[in-house]
Amino acid sequence: MDDEKIVELYFDRNQKAIEETEHKFGKYLYKIAFNILSDRYDSEESVNDTYMKAWNTIPPNKPTVLSVYLGRLTRSISIDVFRKKSAAKRKGSQYALSVHELGDCIADKKDIAEDLEVKALAKAISDFLRTLPEDSRRLFIGRYYFMESLKDAAKYCKMSESKAKSRLFRIRCSLKDYLVKEGYYI
Amino acid sequence: MTEEMLIDAIGLIDDELINDTYNAKKRRRNISLIRSLSLAACLALVVLGAFVFKGAIGNESVNYTQTTVGDFKYGGGLKGTFSTTFTSTSGNAAINMEVKSRNPLGFTGVTADGRKFHVRITRNTGICEYGDFTAAKERVPLPEDLPLGSKVMVCAEKFKEKSGIFSEDFVCYAETIIVFVDE
């Protein structure tokens, strides 16, 4: 089914939207989640949360590229799960406990200023990526957006793993220079 | 700036850039799939060619295309192979095979009329269908680690217990099994 039709189903509040989404994007979303979480059950849960979030956010949102929209949701949900799990693992540490307790003094850990900063940073990174050759750009996005293994990312960028590794290193250095030039403190 | 912020920011890069990579990935996957299918087709042709060649030099005098084991017929297929479709004529659909040896791809056996053959299991299941072919599929796992000397019955018994329509005409096939006659 076309993306547009699936989005229409969401707008009609037709539950078939979830079914069609799962049918068309289930594996792709699971892969993103699994790349981040490396755990089958957590990944499945993240994908299910993605469906739920999509259901709750479309409408009002009307994604033009559904795969990107859903992928972004899965990525963000999975990263949250990962962070929560990592925090839980650190519970024994007094340092982690102190940080956690001090967190109560802040209204919301992700405040508006930080949100804006992240958005501005995202724009700077997008601009930087546009200056890169196609294969380097795809390699960077594959590795750091889709969180693919180096091997997988190198494969669809048609380069060897070692070449991909050194290319990524150079991209990271260039990104650092670019961000410094843009006024970011690193 | 923290690493977390950087990760979050990468998550918000422009749709167009992400979509481009997503499409490249998809294209790459499709190409791999086509390559695999082409390779499989080539291999199938080579195997087919080998059988045809073998038949052409006339080393086979036995016609394997319609061989009966007990009440059970399996037909079709090229020289040297049996079809993977088994058709019951009397309702007794069991193929009894005594396992003589085993290898990772399957096991060799002896039919009721004394023929030796080799069963290759390409995956771990056999599939039975009955009735008008529209009925639900019954998956019957085939043994993966058969002990030497054990008896093997493909599909039939389990099927019988479950369906209760065993005596009627039915077709039982195991699409994942290839039967070779042992030379």
PDB file of C-alpha atoms in Angstrom, chain B residues 5-182:
ATOM      1  CA  MET B   5      22.910  16.039  22.319  1.00  0.00           C
ATOM      2  CA  LEU B   6      24.899  15.081  19.269  1.00  0.00           C
ATOM      3  CA  ILE B   7      23.064  11.762  18.990  1.00  0.00           C
ATOM      4  CA  ASP B   8      19.723  13.545  19.387  1.00  0.00           C
ATOM      5  CA  ALA B   9      20.697  16.132  16.794  1.00  0.00           C
ATOM      6  CA  ILE B  10      21.684  13.454  14.289  1.00  0.00           C
ATOM      7  CA  GLY B  11      18.212  12.032  14.858  1.00  0.00           C
ATOM      8  CA  LEU B  12      16.781  15.301  13.599  1.00  0.00           C
ATOM      9  CA  ILE B  13      18.772  15.741  10.411  1.00  0.00           C
ATOM     10  CA  ASP B  14      16.779  16.541   7.306  1.00  0.00           C
ATOM     11  CA  ASP B  15      14.265  14.016   5.980  1.00  0.00           C
ATOM     12  CA  GLU B  16      15.682  14.277   2.499  1.00  0.00           C
ATOM     13  CA  LEU B  17      19.135  13.116   3.631  1.00  0.00           C
ATOM     14  CA  ILE B  18      17.752  10.200   5.592  1.00  0.00           C
ATOM     15  CA  ASN B  19      15.447   9.200   2.794  1.00  0.00           C
ATOM     16  CA  ASP B  20      18.330   9.184   0.344  1.00  0.00           C
ATOM     17  CA  THR B  21      20.270   6.744   2.534  1.00  0.00           C
ATOM     18  CA  TYR B  22      17.157   4.652   3.160  1.00  0.00           C
ATOM     19  CA  ASN B  23      16.606   4.341  -0.590  1.00  0.00           C
ATOM     20  CA  ALA B  24      20.252   3.472  -1.192  1.00  0.00           C
ATOM     21  CA  LYS B  25      19.958   0.729   1.410  1.00  0.00           C
ATOM     22  CA  LYS B  26      16.789  -0.557  -0.185  1.00  0.00           C
ATOM     23  CA  ARG B  27      18.338  -0.549  -3.652  1.00  0.00           C
ATOM     24  CA  ARG B  28      21.351  -2.398  -2.357  1.00  0.00           C
ATOM     25  CA  ARG B  29      19.139  -5.006  -0.684  1.00  0.00           C
ATOM     26  CA  ASN B  30      17.160  -5.507  -3.877  1.00  0.00           C
ATOM     27  CA  ILE B  31      20.323  -5.912  -5.904  1.00  0.00           C
ATOM     28  CA  SER B  32      21.597  -8.496  -3.418  1.00  0.00           C
ATOM     29  CA  LEU B  33      18.292 -10.329  -3.642  1.00  0.00           C
ATOM     30  CA  ILE B  34      18.370 -10.359  -7.427  1.00  0.00           C
ATOM     31  CA  ARG B  35      21.970 -11.576  -7.351  1.00  0.00           C
ATOM     32  CA  SER B  36      21.077 -14.371  -4.949  1.00  0.00           C
ATOM     33  CA  LEU B  37      18.120 -15.401  -7.063  1.00  0.00           C
ATOM     34  CA  SER B  38      20.224 -15.350 -10.226  1.00  0.00           C
ATOM     35  CA  LEU B  39      22.872 -17.425  -8.519  1.00  0.00           C
ATOM     36  CA  ALA B  40      20.249 -19.891  -7.319  1.00  0.00           C
ATOM     37  CA  ALA B  41      18.802 -20.092 -10.841  1.00  0.00           C
ATOM     38  CA  CYS B  42      22.271 -20.716 -12.286  1.00  0.00           C
ATOM     39  CA  LEU B  43      22.955 -23.430  -9.742  1.00  0.00           C
ATOM     40  CA  ALA B  44      19.602 -25.037 -10.468  1.00  0.00           C
ATOM     41  CA  LEU B  45      20.443 -25.024 -14.186  1.00  0.00           C
ATOM     42  CA  VAL B  46      23.829 -26.601 -13.525  1.00  0.00           C
ATOM     43  CA  VAL B  47      22.252 -29.334 -11.400  1.00  0.00           C
ATOM     44  CA  LEU B  48      19.546 -29.887 -13.993  1.00  0.00           C
ATOM     45  CA  GLY B  49      22.155 -29.990 -16.719  1.00  0.00           C
ATOM     46  CA  ALA B  50      24.155 -32.533 -14.789  1.00  0.00           C
ATOM     47  CA  PHE B  51      21.166 -34.829 -14.478  1.00  0.00           C
ATOM     48  CA  VAL B  52      20.249 -34.449 -18.119  1.00  0.00           C
ATOM     49  CA  PHE B  53      23.838 -35.139 -19.106  1.00  0.00           C
ATOM     50  CA  LYS B  54      23.953 -38.156 -16.859  1.00  0.00           C
ATOM     51  CA  GLY B  55      20.757 -39.436 -18.433  1.00  0.00           C
ATOM     52  CA  ALA B  56      22.070 -38.752 -21.915  1.00  0.00           C
ATOM     53  CA  ILE B  57      25.136 -40.924 -21.539  1.00  0.00           C
ATOM     54  CA  GLY B  58      22.792 -43.751 -20.735  1.00  0.00           C
ATOM     55  CA  ASN B  59      24.074 -44.967 -17.454  1.00  0.00           C
ATOM     56  CA  GLU B  60      20.569 -45.232 -16.038  1.00  0.00           C
ATOM     57  CA  SER B  61      18.269 -48.046 -16.928  1.00  0.00           C
ATOM     58  CA  VAL B  62      15.828 -47.531 -14.104  1.00  0.00           C
ATOM     59  CA  ASN B  63      12.941 -45.209 -14.598  1.00  0.00           C
ATOM     60  CA  TYR B  64      12.436 -43.447 -11.349  1.00  0.00           C
ATOM     61  CA  THR B  65       9.561 -41.305 -12.351  1.00  0.00           C
ATOM     62  CA  GLN B  66       6.842 -43.596 -11.078  1.00  0.00           C
ATOM     63  CA  THR B  67       8.174 -45.720  -8.341  1.00  0.00           C
ATOM     64  CA  THR B  68       5.967 -47.364  -5.780  1.00  0.00           C
ATOM     65  CA  VAL B  69       6.890 -48.079  -2.229  1.00  0.00           C
ATOM     66  CA  GLY B  70       4.275 -50.289  -0.669  1.00  0.00           C
ATOM     67  CA  ASP B  71       1.000 -48.617  -1.403  1.00  0.00           C
ATOM     68  CA  PHE B  72       2.616 -45.334  -1.863  1.00  0.00           C
ATOM     69  CA  LYS B  73       3.524 -43.656  -5.080  1.00  0.00           C
ATOM     70  CA  TYR B  74       5.774 -40.814  -5.708  1.00  0.00           C
ATOM     71  CA  GLY B  75       5.957 -39.595  -9.220  1.00  0.00           C
ATOM     72  CA  GLY B  76       7.390 -37.025 -11.552  1.00  0.00           C
ATOM     73  CA  GLY B  77      10.827 -35.603 -11.556  1.00  0.00           C
ATOM     74  CA  LEU B  78      13.916 -36.163 -13.583  1.00  0.00           C
ATOM     75  CA  LYS B  79      16.052 -39.176 -13.744  1.00  0.00           C
ATOM     76  CA  GLY B  80      17.845 -39.534 -10.492  1.00  0.00           C
ATOM     77  CA  THR B  81      15.437 -37.472  -8.513  1.00  0.00           C
ATOM     78  CA  PHE B  82      11.954 -37.979  -7.304  1.00  0.00           C
ATOM     79  CA  SER B  83       9.361 -35.334  -7.291  1.00  0.00           C
ATOM     80  CA  THR B  84       8.661 -33.849  -3.929  1.00  0.00           C
ATOM     81  CA  THR B  85       4.983 -34.619  -4.358  1.00  0.00           C
ATOM     82  CA  PHE B  86       3.710 -37.863  -2.947  1.00  0.00           C
ATOM     83  CA  THR B  87       0.264 -39.075  -3.899  1.00  0.00           C
ATOM     84  CA  SER B  88      -1.610 -41.675  -1.970  1.00  0.00           C
ATOM     85  CA  THR B  89      -3.628 -44.218  -3.893  1.00  0.00           C
ATOM     86  CA  SER B  90      -4.903 -46.357  -1.091  1.00  0.00           C
ATOM     87  CA  GLY B  91      -4.776 -44.227   1.966  1.00  0.00           C
ATOM     88  CA  ASN B  92      -1.736 -45.826   3.428  1.00  0.00           C
ATOM     89  CA  ALA B  93       0.649 -42.996   2.998  1.00  0.00           C
ATOM     90  CA  ALA B  94       3.512 -43.908   5.201  1.00  0.00           C
ATOM     91  CA  ILE B  95       6.973 -44.068   3.718  1.00  0.00           C
ATOM     92  CA  ASN B  96       9.039 -46.233   5.947  1.00  0.00           C
ATOM     93  CA  MET B  97      12.698 -45.657   5.772  1.00  0.00           C
ATOM     94  CA  GLU B  98      15.375 -47.237   7.759  1.00  0.00           C
ATOM     95  CA  VAL B  99      18.156 -44.851   8.491  1.00  0.00           C
ATOM     96  CA  LYS B 100      21.489 -46.275   7.505  1.00  0.00           C
ATOM     97  CA  SER B 101      23.668 -43.253   7.753  1.00  0.00           C
ATOM     98  CA  ARG B 102      23.372 -39.612   8.366  1.00  0.00           C
ATOM     99  CA  ASN B 103      25.025 -36.430   7.233  1.00  0.00           C
ATOM    100  CA  PRO B 104      24.267 -32.762   7.778  1.00  0.00           C
ATOM    101  CA  LEU B 105      22.139 -32.610   4.676  1.00  0.00           C
ATOM    102  CA  GLY B 106      19.943 -35.540   5.471  1.00  0.00           C
ATOM    103  CA  PHE B 107      20.070 -39.293   5.642  1.00  0.00           C
ATOM    104  CA  THR B 108      20.066 -42.319   3.423  1.00  0.00           C
ATOM    105  CA  GLY B 109      17.339 -44.872   3.632  1.00  0.00           C
ATOM    106  CA  VAL B 110      15.929 -48.080   2.190  1.00  0.00           C
ATOM    107  CA  THR B 111      12.414 -48.250   0.816  1.00  0.00           C
ATOM    108  CA  ALA B 112      10.037 -51.123   1.505  1.00  0.00           C
ATOM    109  CA  ASP B 113      10.972 -52.698  -1.829  1.00  0.00           C
ATOM    110  CA  GLY B 114      14.642 -52.523  -1.039  1.00  0.00           C
ATOM    111  CA  ARG B 115      15.670 -49.408  -2.901  1.00  0.00           C
ATOM    112  CA  LYS B 116      18.295 -47.231  -1.379  1.00  0.00           C
ATOM    113  CA  PHE B 117      17.797 -43.563  -1.485  1.00  0.00           C
ATOM    114  CA  HIS B 118      18.948 -40.373   0.034  1.00  0.00           C
ATOM    115  CA  VAL B 119      16.741 -37.792   1.618  1.00  0.00           C
ATOM    116  CA  ARG B 120      18.040 -34.313   1.785  1.00  0.00           C
ATOM    117  CA  ILE B 121      16.425 -31.935   4.212  1.00  0.00           C
ATOM    118  CA  THR B 122      16.908 -28.394   3.086  1.00  0.00           C
ATOM    119  CA  ARG B 123      15.045 -26.889   5.985  1.00  0.00           C
ATOM    120  CA  ASN B 124      13.685 -28.313   9.162  1.00  0.00           C
ATOM    121  CA  THR B 125      10.071 -28.921   8.271  1.00  0.00           C
ATOM    122  CA  GLY B 126       7.907 -30.967   6.040  1.00  0.00           C
ATOM    123  CA  ILE B 127       4.485 -29.721   5.093  1.00  0.00           C
ATOM    124  CA  CYS B 128       1.326 -31.722   4.753  1.00  0.00           C
ATOM    125  CA  GLU B 129      -1.702 -30.487   2.954  1.00  0.00           C
ATOM    126  CA  TYR B 130      -4.924 -32.349   2.704  1.00  0.00           C
ATOM    127  CA  GLY B 131      -8.448 -32.108   1.396  1.00  0.00           C
ATOM    128  CA  ASP B 132      -8.901 -29.609  -1.343  1.00  0.00           C
ATOM    129  CA  PHE B 133      -5.546 -27.910  -0.881  1.00  0.00           C
ATOM    130  CA  THR B 134      -7.170 -24.929   0.682  1.00  0.00           C
ATOM    131  CA  ALA B 135      -7.158 -26.463   4.114  1.00  0.00           C
ATOM    132  CA  ALA B 136      -4.759 -25.199   6.696  1.00  0.00           C
ATOM    133  CA  LYS B 137      -1.229 -26.401   6.474  1.00  0.00           C
ATOM    134  CA  GLU B 138       0.025 -28.760   9.043  1.00  0.00           C
ATOM    135  CA  ARG B 139       3.691 -28.424   9.713  1.00  0.00           C
ATOM    136  CA  VAL B 140       5.371 -31.572  10.797  1.00  0.00           C
ATOM    137  CA  PRO B 141       8.957 -31.130  11.873  1.00  0.00           C
ATOM    138  CA  LEU B 142      11.330 -33.629  10.395  1.00  0.00           C
ATOM    139  CA  PRO B 143      13.900 -35.099  12.673  1.00  0.00           C
ATOM    140  CA  GLU B 144      17.194 -33.279  12.537  1.00  0.00           C
ATOM    141  CA  ASP B 145      19.296 -35.684  14.498  1.00  0.00           C
ATOM    142  CA  LEU B 146      17.987 -39.085  13.720  1.00  0.00           C
ATOM    143  CA  PRO B 147      19.769 -41.832  15.559  1.00  0.00           C
ATOM    144  CA  LEU B 148      21.286 -44.438  13.302  1.00  0.00           C
ATOM    145  CA  GLY B 149      19.040 -47.367  12.604  1.00  0.00           C
ATOM    146  CA  SER B 150      15.842 -45.579  13.499  1.00  0.00           C
ATOM    147  CA  LYS B 151      12.693 -45.723  11.405  1.00  0.00           C
ATOM    148  CA  VAL B 152      11.528 -42.571   9.736  1.00  0.00           C
ATOM    149  CA  MET B 153       8.016 -41.833   8.711  1.00  0.00           C
ATOM    150  CA  VAL B 154       7.495 -38.702   6.689  1.00  0.00           C
ATOM    151  CA  CYS B 155       4.398 -36.741   7.612  1.00  0.00           C
ATOM    152  CA  ALA B 156       1.917 -39.537   7.663  1.00  0.00           C
ATOM    153  CA  GLU B 157       1.378 -40.655  11.207  1.00  0.00           C
ATOM    154  CA  LYS B 158       1.075 -37.289  12.807  1.00  0.00           C
ATOM    155  CA  PHE B 159      -1.180 -36.232  10.059  1.00  0.00           C
ATOM    156  CA  LYS B 160      -3.406 -39.207  10.540  1.00  0.00           C
ATOM    157  CA  GLU B 161      -3.875 -38.545  14.211  1.00  0.00           C
ATOM    158  CA  LYS B 162      -4.701 -34.960  13.639  1.00  0.00           C
ATOM    159  CA  SER B 163      -7.001 -34.981  10.699  1.00  0.00           C
ATOM    160  CA  GLY B 164      -8.928 -38.213  10.884  1.00  0.00           C
ATOM    161  CA  ILE B 165      -9.485 -38.107   7.124  1.00  0.00           C
ATOM    162  CA  PHE B 166      -6.502 -40.168   6.298  1.00  0.00           C
ATOM    163  CA  SER B 167      -8.338 -42.843   4.348  1.00  0.00           C
ATOM    164  CA  GLU B 168      -9.685 -40.338   1.848  1.00  0.00           C
ATOM    165  CA  ASP B 169      -7.858 -39.166  -1.207  1.00  0.00           C
ATOM    166  CA  PHE B 170      -5.302 -36.661  -0.261  1.00  0.00           C
ATOM    167  CA  VAL B 171      -2.011 -35.305  -1.345  1.00  0.00           C
ATOM    168  CA  CYS B 172       0.819 -35.151   1.032  1.00  0.00           C
ATOM    169  CA  TYR B 173       3.896 -33.319   0.061  1.00  0.00           C
ATOM    170  CA  ALA B 174       7.044 -32.265   1.679  1.00  0.00           C
ATOM    171  CA  GLU B 175       8.335 -29.423  -0.367  1.00  0.00           C
ATOM    172  CA  THR B 176      11.508 -29.134   1.555  1.00  0.00           C
ATOM    173  CA  ILE B 177      12.592 -32.685   0.908  1.00  0.00           C
ATOM    174  CA  ILE B 178      14.453 -33.871  -2.139  1.00  0.00           C
ATOM    175  CA  VAL B 179      14.756 -37.587  -2.567  1.00  0.00           C
ATOM    176  CA  PHE B 180      17.696 -39.024  -4.473  1.00  0.00           C
ATOM    177  CA  VAL B 181      18.222 -42.577  -5.449  1.00  0.00           C
ATOM    178  CA  ASP B 182      21.455 -43.860  -4.134  1.00  0.00           C
TER     179      ASP B 182
END
